Short mmCIF file of C-alpha atoms and ligand atoms in Angstrom, two decimals:
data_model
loop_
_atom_site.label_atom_id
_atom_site.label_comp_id
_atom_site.label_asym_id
_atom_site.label_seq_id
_atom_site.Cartn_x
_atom_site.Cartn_y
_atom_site.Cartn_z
CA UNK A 1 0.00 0.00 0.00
CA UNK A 2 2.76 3.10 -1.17
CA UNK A 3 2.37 5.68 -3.38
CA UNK A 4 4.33 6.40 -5.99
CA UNK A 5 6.18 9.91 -5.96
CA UNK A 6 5.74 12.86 -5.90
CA UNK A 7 2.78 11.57 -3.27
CA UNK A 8 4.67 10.92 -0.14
CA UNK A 9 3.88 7.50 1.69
CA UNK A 10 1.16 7.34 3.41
CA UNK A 11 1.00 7.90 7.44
CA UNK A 12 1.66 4.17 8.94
CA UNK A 13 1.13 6.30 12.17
CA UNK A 14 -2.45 4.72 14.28
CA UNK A 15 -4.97 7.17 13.31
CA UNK A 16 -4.99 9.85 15.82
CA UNK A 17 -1.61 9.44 16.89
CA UNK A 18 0.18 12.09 15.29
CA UNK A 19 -2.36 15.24 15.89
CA UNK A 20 -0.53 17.24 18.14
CA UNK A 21 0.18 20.32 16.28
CA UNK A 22 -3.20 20.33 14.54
CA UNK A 23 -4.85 19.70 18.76
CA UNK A 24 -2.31 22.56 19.81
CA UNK A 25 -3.42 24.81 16.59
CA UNK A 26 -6.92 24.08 17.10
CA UNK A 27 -7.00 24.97 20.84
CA UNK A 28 -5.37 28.32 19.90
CA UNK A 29 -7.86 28.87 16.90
CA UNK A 30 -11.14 27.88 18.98
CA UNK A 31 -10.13 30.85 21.73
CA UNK A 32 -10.00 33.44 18.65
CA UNK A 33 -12.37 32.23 16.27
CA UNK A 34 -16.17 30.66 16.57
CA UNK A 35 -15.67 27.16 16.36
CA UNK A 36 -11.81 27.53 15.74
CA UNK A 37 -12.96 27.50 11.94
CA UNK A 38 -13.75 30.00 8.80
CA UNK A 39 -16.10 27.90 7.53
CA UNK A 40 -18.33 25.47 9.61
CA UNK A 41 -17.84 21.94 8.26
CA UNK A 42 -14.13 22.16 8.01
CA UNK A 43 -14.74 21.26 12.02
CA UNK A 44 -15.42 18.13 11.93
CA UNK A 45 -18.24 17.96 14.32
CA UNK A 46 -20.42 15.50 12.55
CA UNK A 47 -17.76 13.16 12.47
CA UNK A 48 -15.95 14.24 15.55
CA UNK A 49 -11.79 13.91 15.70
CA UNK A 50 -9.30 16.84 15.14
CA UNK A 51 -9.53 18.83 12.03
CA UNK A 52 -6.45 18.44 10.72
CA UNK A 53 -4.72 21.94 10.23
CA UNK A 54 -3.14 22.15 6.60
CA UNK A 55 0.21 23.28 5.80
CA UNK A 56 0.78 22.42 2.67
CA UNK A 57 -1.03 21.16 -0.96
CA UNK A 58 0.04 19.56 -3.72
CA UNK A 59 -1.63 17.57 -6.94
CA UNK A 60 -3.89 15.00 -5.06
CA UNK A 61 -2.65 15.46 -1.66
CA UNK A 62 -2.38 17.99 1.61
CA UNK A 63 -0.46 17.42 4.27
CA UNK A 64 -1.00 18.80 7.92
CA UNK A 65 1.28 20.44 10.55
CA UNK A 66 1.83 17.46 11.83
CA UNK A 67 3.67 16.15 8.82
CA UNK A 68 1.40 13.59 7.56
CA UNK A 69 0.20 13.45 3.72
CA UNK A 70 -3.02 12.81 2.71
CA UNK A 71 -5.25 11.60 -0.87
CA UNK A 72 -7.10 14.96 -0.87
CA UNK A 73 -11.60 14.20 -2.18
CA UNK A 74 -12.09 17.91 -0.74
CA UNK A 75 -10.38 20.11 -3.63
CA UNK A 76 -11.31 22.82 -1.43
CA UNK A 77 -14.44 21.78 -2.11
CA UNK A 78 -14.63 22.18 -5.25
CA UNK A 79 -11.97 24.76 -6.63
CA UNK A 80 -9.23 22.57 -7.52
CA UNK A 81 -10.00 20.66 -10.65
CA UNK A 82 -6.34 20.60 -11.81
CA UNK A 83 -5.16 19.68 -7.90
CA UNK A 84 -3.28 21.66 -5.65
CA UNK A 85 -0.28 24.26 -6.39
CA UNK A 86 -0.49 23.44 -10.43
CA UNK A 87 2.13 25.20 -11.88
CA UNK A 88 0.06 27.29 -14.69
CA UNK A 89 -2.05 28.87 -11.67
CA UNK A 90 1.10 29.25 -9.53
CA UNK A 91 3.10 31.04 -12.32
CA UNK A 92 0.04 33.22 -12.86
CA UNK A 93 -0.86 34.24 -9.96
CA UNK A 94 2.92 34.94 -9.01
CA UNK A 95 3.19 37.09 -12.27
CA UNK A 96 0.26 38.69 -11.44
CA UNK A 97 1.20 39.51 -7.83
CA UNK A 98 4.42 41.63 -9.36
CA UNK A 99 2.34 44.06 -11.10
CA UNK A 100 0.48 45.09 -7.71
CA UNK A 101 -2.58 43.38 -5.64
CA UNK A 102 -5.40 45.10 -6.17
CA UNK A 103 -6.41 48.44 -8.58
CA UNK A 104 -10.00 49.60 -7.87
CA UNK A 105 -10.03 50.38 -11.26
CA UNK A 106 -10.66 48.13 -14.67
CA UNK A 107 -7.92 46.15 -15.62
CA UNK A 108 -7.36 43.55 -18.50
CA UNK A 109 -7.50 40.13 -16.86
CA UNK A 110 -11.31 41.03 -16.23
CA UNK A 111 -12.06 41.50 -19.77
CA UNK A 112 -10.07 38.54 -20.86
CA UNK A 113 -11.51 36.68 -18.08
CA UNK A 114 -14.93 37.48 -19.12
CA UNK A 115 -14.94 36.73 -22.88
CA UNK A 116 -13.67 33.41 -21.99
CA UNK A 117 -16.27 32.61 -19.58
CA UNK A 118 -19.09 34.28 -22.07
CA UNK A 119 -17.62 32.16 -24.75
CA UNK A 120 -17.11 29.25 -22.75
CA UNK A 121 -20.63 29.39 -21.58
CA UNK A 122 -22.61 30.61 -24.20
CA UNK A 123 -23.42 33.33 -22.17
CA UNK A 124 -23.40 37.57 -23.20
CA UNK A 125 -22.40 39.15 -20.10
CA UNK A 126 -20.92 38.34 -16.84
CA UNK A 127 -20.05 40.24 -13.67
CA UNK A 128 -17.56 38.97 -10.93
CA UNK A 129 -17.99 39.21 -7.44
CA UNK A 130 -15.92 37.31 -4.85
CA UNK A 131 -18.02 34.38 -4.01
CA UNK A 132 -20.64 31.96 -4.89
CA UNK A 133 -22.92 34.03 -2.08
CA UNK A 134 -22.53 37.63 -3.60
CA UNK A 135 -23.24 35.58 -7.09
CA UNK A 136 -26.82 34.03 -5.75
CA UNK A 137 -27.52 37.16 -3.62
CA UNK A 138 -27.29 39.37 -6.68
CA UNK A 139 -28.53 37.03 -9.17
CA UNK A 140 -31.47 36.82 -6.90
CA UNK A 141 -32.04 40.55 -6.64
CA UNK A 142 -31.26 41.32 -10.38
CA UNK A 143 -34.13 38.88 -11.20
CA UNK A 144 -36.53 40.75 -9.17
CA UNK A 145 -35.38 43.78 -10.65
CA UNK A 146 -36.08 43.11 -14.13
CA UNK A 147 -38.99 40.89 -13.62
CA UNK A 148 -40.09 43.56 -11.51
CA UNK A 149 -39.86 46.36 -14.32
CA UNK A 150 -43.12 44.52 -15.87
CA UNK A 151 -44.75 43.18 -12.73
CA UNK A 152 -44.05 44.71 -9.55
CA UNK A 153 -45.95 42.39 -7.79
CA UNK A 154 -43.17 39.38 -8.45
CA UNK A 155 -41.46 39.36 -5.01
CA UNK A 156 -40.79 35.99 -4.49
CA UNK A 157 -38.17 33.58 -5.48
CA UNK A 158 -38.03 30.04 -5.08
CA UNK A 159 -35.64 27.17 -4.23
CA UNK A 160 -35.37 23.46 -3.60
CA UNK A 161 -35.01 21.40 -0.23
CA UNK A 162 -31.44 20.91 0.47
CA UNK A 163 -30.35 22.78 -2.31
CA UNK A 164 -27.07 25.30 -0.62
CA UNK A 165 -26.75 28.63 -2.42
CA UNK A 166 -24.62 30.50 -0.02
CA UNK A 167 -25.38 31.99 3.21
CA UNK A 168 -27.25 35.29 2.14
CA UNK A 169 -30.67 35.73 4.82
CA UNK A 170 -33.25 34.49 2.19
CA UNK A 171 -31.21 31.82 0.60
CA UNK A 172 -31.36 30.25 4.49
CA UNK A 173 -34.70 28.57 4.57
CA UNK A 174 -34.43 24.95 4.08
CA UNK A 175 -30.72 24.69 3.17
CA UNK A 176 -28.09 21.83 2.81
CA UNK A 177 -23.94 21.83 3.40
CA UNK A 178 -22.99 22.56 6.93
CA UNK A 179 -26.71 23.77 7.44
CA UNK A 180 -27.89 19.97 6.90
CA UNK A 181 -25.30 18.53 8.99
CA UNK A 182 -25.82 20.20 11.82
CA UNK A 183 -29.87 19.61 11.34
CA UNK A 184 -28.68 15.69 11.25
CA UNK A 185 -27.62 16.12 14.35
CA UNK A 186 -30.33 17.73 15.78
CA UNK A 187 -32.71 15.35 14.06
CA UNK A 188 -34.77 18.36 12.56
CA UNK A 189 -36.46 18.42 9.18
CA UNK A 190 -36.29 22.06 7.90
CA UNK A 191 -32.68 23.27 9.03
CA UNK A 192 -32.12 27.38 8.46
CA UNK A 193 -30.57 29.87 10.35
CA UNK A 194 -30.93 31.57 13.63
CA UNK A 195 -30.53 35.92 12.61
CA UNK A 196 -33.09 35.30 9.64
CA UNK A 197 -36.51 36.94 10.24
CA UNK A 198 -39.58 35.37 9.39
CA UNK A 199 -40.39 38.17 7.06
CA UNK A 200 -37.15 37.62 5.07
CA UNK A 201 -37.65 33.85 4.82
CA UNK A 202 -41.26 34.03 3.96
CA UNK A 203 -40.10 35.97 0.56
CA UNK A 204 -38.65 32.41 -0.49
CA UNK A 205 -40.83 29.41 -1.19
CA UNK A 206 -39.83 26.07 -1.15
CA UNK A 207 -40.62 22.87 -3.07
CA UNK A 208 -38.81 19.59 -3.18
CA UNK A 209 -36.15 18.63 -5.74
CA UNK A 210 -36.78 15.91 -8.54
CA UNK A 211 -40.79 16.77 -7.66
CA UNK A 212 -42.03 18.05 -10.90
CA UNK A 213 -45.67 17.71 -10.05
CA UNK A 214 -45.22 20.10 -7.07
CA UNK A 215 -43.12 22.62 -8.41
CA UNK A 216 -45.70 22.60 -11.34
CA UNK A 217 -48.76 23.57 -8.98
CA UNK A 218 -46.40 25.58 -6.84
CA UNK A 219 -46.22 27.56 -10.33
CA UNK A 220 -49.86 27.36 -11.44
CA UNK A 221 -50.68 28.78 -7.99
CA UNK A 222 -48.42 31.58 -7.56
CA UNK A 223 -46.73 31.89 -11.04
CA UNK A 224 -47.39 35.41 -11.08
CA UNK A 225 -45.59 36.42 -7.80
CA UNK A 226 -42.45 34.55 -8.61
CA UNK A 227 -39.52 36.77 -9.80
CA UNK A 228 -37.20 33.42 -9.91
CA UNK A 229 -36.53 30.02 -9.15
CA UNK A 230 -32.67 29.27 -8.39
CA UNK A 231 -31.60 25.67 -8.59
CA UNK A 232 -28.53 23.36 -8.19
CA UNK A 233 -28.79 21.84 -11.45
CA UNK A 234 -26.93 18.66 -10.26
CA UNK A 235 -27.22 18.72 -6.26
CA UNK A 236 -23.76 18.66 -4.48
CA UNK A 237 -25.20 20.03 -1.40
CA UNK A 238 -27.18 16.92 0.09
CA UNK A 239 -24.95 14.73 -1.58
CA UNK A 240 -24.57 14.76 -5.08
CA UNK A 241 -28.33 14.20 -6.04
CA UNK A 242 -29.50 14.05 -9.92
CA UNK A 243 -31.84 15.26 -11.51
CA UNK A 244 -34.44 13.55 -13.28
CA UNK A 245 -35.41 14.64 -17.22
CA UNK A 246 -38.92 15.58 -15.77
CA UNK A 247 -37.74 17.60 -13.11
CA UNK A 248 -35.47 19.33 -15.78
CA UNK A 249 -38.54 19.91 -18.02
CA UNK A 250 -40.76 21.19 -15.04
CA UNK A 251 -37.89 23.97 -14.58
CA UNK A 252 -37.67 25.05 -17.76
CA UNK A 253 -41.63 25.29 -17.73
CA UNK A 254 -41.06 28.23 -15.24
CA UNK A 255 -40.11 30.06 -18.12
CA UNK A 256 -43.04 30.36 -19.72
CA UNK A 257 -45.01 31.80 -15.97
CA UNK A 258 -42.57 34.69 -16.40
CA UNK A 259 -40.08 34.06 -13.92
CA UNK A 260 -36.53 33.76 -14.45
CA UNK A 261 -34.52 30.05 -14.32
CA UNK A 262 -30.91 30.59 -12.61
CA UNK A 263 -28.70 27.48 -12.50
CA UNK A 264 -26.69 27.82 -9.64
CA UNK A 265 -23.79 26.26 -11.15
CA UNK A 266 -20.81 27.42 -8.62
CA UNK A 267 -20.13 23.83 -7.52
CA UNK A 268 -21.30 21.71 -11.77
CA UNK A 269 -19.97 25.19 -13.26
CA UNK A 270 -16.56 24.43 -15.27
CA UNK A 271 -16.52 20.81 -13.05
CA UNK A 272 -19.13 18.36 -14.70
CA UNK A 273 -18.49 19.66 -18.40
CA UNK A 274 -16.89 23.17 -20.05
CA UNK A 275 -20.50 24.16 -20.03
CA UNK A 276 -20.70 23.22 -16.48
CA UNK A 277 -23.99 20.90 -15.90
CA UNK A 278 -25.48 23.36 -18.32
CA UNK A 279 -23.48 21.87 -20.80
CA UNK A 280 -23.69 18.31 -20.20
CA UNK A 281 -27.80 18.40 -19.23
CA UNK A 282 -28.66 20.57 -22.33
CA UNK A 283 -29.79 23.32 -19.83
CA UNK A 284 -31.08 26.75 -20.63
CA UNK A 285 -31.31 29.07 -17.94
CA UNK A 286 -32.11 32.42 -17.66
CA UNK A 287 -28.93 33.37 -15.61
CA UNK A 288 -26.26 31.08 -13.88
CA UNK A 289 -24.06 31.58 -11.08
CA UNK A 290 -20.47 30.69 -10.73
CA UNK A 291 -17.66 30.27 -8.20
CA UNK A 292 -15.35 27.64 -7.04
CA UNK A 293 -13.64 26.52 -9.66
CA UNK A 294 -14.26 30.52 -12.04
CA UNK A 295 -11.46 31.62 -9.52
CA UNK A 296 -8.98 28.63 -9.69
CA UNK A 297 -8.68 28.62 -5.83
CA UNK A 298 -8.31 32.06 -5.15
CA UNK A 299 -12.03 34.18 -4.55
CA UNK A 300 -13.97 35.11 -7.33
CA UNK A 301 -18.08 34.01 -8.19
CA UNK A 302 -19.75 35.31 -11.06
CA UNK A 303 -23.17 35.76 -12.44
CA UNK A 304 -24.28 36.28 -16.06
CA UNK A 305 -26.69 35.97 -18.59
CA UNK A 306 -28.91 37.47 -21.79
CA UNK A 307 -27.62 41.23 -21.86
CA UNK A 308 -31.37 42.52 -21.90
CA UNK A 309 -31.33 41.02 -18.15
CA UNK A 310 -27.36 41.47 -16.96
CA UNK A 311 -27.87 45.21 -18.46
CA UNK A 312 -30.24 46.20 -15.56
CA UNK A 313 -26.93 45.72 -13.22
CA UNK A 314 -25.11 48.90 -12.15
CA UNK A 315 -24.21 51.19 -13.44
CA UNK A 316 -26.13 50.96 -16.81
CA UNK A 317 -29.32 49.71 -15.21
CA UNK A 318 -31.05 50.23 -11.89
CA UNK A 319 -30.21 47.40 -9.84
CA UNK A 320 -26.91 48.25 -7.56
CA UNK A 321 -24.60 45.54 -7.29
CA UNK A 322 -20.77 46.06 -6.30
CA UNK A 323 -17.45 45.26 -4.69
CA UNK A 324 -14.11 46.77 -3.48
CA UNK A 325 -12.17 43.59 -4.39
CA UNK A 326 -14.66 42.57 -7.72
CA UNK A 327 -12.35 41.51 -10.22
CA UNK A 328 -9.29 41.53 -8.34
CA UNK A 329 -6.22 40.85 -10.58
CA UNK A 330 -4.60 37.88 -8.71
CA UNK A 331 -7.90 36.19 -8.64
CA UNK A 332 -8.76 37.05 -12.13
CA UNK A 333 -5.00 35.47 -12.98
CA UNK A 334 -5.66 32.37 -11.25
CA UNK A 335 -9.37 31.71 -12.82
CA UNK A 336 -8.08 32.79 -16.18
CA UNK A 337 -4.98 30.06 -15.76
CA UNK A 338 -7.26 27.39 -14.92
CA UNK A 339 -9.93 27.92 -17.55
CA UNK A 340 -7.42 27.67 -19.81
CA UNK A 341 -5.87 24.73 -18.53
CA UNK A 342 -9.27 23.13 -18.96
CA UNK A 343 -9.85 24.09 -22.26
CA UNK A 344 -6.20 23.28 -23.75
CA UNK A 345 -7.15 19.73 -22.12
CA UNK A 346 -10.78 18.78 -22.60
CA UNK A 347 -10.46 14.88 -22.30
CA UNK A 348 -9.75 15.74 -18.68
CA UNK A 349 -13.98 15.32 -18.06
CA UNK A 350 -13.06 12.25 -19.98
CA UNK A 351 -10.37 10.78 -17.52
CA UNK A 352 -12.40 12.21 -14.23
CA UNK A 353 -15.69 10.48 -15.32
CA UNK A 354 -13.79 6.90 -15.80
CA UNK A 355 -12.08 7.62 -12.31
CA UNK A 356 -14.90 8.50 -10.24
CA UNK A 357 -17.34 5.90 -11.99
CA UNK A 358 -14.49 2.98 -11.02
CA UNK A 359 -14.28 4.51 -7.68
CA UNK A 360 -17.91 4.55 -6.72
CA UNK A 361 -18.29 1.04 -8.47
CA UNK A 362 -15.01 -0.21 -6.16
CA UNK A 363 -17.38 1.44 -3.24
CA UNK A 364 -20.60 -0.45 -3.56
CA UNK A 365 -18.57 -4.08 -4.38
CA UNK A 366 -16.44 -3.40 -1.23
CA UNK A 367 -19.59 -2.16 0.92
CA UNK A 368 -21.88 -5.04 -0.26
CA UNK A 369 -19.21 -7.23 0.59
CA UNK A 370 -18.94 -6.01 4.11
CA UNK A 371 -22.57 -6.43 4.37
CA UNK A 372 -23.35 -2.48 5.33
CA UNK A 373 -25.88 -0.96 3.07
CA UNK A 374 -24.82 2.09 0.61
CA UNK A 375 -25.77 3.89 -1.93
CA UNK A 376 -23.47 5.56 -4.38
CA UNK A 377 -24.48 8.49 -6.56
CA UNK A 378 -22.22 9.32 -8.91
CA UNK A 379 -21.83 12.04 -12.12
CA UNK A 380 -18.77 13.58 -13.66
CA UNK A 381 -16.29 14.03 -10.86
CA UNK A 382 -18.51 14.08 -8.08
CA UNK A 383 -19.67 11.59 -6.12
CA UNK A 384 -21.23 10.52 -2.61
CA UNK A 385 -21.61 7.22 -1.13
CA UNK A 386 -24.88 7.36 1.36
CA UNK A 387 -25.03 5.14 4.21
CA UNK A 388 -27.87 3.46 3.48
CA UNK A 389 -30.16 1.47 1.65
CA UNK A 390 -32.58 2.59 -1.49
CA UNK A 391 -32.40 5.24 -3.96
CA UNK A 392 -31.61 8.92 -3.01
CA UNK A 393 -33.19 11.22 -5.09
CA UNK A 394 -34.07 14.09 -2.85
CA UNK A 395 -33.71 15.79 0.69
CA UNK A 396 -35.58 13.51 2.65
CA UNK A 397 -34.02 10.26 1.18
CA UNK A 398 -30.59 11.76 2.00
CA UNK A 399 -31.28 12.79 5.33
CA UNK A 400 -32.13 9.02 6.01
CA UNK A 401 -28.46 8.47 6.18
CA UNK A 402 -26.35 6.46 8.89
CA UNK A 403 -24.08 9.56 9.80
CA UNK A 404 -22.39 7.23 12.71
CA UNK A 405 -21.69 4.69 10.67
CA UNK A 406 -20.24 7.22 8.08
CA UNK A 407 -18.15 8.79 10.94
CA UNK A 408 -16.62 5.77 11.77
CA UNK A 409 -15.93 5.21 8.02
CA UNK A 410 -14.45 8.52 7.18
CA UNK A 411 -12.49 8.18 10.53
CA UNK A 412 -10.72 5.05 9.30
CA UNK A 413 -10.03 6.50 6.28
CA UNK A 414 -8.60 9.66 7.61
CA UNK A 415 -6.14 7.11 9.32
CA UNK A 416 -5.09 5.32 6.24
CA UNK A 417 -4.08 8.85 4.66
CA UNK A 418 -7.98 9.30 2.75
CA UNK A 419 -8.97 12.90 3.54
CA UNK A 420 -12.60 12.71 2.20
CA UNK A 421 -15.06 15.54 3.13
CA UNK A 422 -16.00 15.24 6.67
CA UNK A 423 -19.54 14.72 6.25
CA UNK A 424 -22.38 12.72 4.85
CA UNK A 425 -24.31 15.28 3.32
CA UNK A 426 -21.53 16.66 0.50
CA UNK A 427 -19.84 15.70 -2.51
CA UNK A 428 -16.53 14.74 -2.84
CA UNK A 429 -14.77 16.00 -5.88
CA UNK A 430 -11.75 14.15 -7.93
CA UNK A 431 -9.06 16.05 -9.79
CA UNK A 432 -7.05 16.28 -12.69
CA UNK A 433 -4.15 14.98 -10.17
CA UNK A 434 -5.91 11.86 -9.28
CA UNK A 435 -4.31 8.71 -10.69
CA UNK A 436 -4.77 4.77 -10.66
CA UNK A 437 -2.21 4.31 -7.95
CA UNK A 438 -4.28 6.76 -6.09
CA UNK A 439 -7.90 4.70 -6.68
CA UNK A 440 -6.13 1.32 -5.69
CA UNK A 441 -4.44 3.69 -2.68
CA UNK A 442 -8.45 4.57 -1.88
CA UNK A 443 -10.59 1.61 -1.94
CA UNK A 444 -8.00 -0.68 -0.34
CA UNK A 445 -8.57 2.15 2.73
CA UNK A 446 -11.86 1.79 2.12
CA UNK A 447 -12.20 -1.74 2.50
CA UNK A 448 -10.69 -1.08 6.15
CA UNK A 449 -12.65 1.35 6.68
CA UNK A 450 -16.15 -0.67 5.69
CA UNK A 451 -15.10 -3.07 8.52
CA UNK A 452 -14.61 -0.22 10.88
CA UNK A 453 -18.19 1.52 9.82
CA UNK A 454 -19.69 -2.06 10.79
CA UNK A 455 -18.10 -2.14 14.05
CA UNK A 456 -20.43 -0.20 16.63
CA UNK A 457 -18.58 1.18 19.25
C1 LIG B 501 -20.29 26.64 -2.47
C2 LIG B 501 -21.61 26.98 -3.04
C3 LIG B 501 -22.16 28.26 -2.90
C4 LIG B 501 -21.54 29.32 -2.04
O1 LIG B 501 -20.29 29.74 -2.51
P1 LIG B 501 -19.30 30.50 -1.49
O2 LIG B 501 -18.15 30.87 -2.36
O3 LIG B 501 -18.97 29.50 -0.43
O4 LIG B 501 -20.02 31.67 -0.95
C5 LIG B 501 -23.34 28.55 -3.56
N1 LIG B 501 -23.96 27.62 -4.30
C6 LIG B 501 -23.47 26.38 -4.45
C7 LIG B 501 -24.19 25.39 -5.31
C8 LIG B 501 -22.29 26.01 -3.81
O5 LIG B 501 -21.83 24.75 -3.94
#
């Protein structure tokens, strides 16, 4: 069980047994920050343990402060399609950083940036921000704004159970990610947010994903009050959920009620195809969102569409929309770098497809052979393997998931130097970086770790 350089071996340390620095960091974090964390599920709690504090990433792997290397399924959760510290993005952003940080005025790499997402994308106009929750938030309120022009009435927007767009007030009612792990644990149905009035949350309605029927009568009913319905268009937030051709036609029926469709596409955008799931599901929204892997690992999101509709942004159009750090030349650099990369390589969807696909097949033989139920759902690079039995096709499927047994799992694999994300409910994401060596390297951990998930403690 090695791997082959440049991936150093893998810890032969016990698991747990070599934390110390990450304990001591963590200690030292939790007295100056909530949770000792940035960004809630990087804490572990739903599968309890250490999080292990990173010093260092490269191709497939990170390695902590305590010296031990790890098979990286994070990617940052979801930036890093080429893997860590590629040399394109490095060079760029380096290059970048010599000509100054930050301008507060126009620069180049923007423009560039943007006519290679527009052509990329097939869309007319985009505009940065500097995450995938300033691209919802505004995508949100530019879609009132011009469906409002008409039909001032159209106030609310809708989304689907489970379905994460970023942490903006009325994006908070019924959400997944770290919101639906922490609900797991709580046992509730309907997780949100405490600091979110009523009032904002009752601005968002709510219908269940891969539920045609209902978002159908949801639109008959109130059609004419809708300004827009925002959608992951393949779920990564729950666990990777897909959707179904119905469900897919039922969205695009929106259309036609005179609301706008946005694909939320910063997790699919640039990962499941060029075209993001856009691309690969024959998709044709009104306005999409990006972020992750737009910014190559440094912070950009973006949101664009039709120019009749992106024209009512700032400062052509009436609805205000803006940011110090929009557009910010090292981030620019390091989107524009890996764009390219993806572009100058497109058989890379090609190579992550076959990978993932083996690795969730390895995953249900292994499970089944260990006797523990799971269910693998898997598209593109993403994939998640539920703890449990039956199809999972929704919110409330998901949520039916073992969590301890999955603790106990992802523990082991931690162990065996597998850093997969620390809970149930997300999708893990394989890179460009990931090779054979590395899927043997994974589901020989993971037949440990099935024998560990079986053992109660
Ligand atoms: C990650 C994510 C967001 C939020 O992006 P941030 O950059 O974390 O604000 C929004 N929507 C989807 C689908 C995501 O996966």
């Amino acid at each position: 069980m090695t791997l082959p350089p440049p991936h150093p071996a893998p810890p032969d340390q016990a698991p747990g047994t070599s934390t110390a620095r990450s304990e001591a960091l963590f200690q030292r974090a939790q007295r100056v920050i909530p949770g000792g964390v940035n960004s809630p599920v990087r804490a572990f709690k739903s599968v309890g343990g250490t999080p292990r504090f990173i010093a260092s990433a490269n191709g497939a792997t990170l390695t902590d402060a305590d010296g031990q290397t790890y098979l990286d399924y994070i990617g940052s959760w979801g930036p890093m399609i080429l893997g860590h510290n590629h040399p394109a993005v490095r060079e760029a952003i380096v290059e970048a950083a010599q000509s100054g940080t930050s301008f507060g005025a126009p620069s180049e790499r923007e423009v560039l940036l943007a006519e290679l997402v527009t052509r990329l994308t097939g869309t007319e106009k985009v505009r940065f921000v500097s995450s995938g929750t300033e691209a919802t938030m505004s995508a949100l309120r530019l879609a009132r704004g011009f469906t409002g022009h008409s039909s001032p009435e159209r106030k609310y927007t809708v989304k689907f159970r489970g379905n994460y767009h970023g942490h903006a007030d009325a994006l908070l009612v019924e959400a997944g990610s770290g919101l639906m792990t922490n609900a797991a644990a709580l046992g509730q149905a309907a997780p949100s947010s405490a600091g979110v009035p009523p009032e904002y949350a009752a601005l968002t309605l709510v219908a269940d994903y891969n539920d045609p029927a209902g978002l159908d009568r949801l639109i008959q009913e109130r059609g004419h009050e809708i300004a827009a319905v925002i959608f992951e268009p393949v779920v990564g937030n729950a666990g990777v959920l897909i959707p179904s051709a119905e469900f897919l036609a039922a969205l695009h029926r929106v259309k036609a009620a005179g609301a706008l469709l946005i694909a939320d596409e910063v997790m699919t955008g640039f990962r499941l195809s060029l075209r993001g799931a856009s691309g690969l599901l024959n998709l044709e929204p009104d306005l999409t969102c990006w972020g992750k892997i737009i910014g190559g690992g440094l912070p950009v999101g973006a949101y664009g569409g039709r120019a009749e509709i992106m024209d009512f942004v700032s400062p052509i159009g009436p609805v205000y929309q803006a940011g110090t750090l929009s557009g910010n030349p090292l981030a620019m650099a390091a989107g524009l770098a890996t764009l390219r990369e993806l572009e100058r390589d497109p058989d890379i969807y090609t190579r992550l497809e076959r990978y993932t696909a083996a690795l969730g097949e390895g995953l249900t033989s292994l499970a089944a052979e260990a006797g523990l139920p799971l269910t693998v759902n898997q598209i593109g690079s993403m994939l998640t393997a539920f703890f449990l039995e039956g199809e999972v096709h929704d919110y409330g499927q998901a949520a039916r998931a073992d969590t301890a047994a999955f603790g106990r799992w992802f523990q082991a694999l931690l162990g065996a130097g597998v850093y997969w994300a620390p809970s149930q409910f997300e999708s893990i994401f394989v890179s460009g970086a990931h090779r054979e060596v590395d899927l043997d390297f994974t589901l020989t951990a993971a037949k440990q770790a099935f024998s560990a998930a079986k053992e109660r403690p």
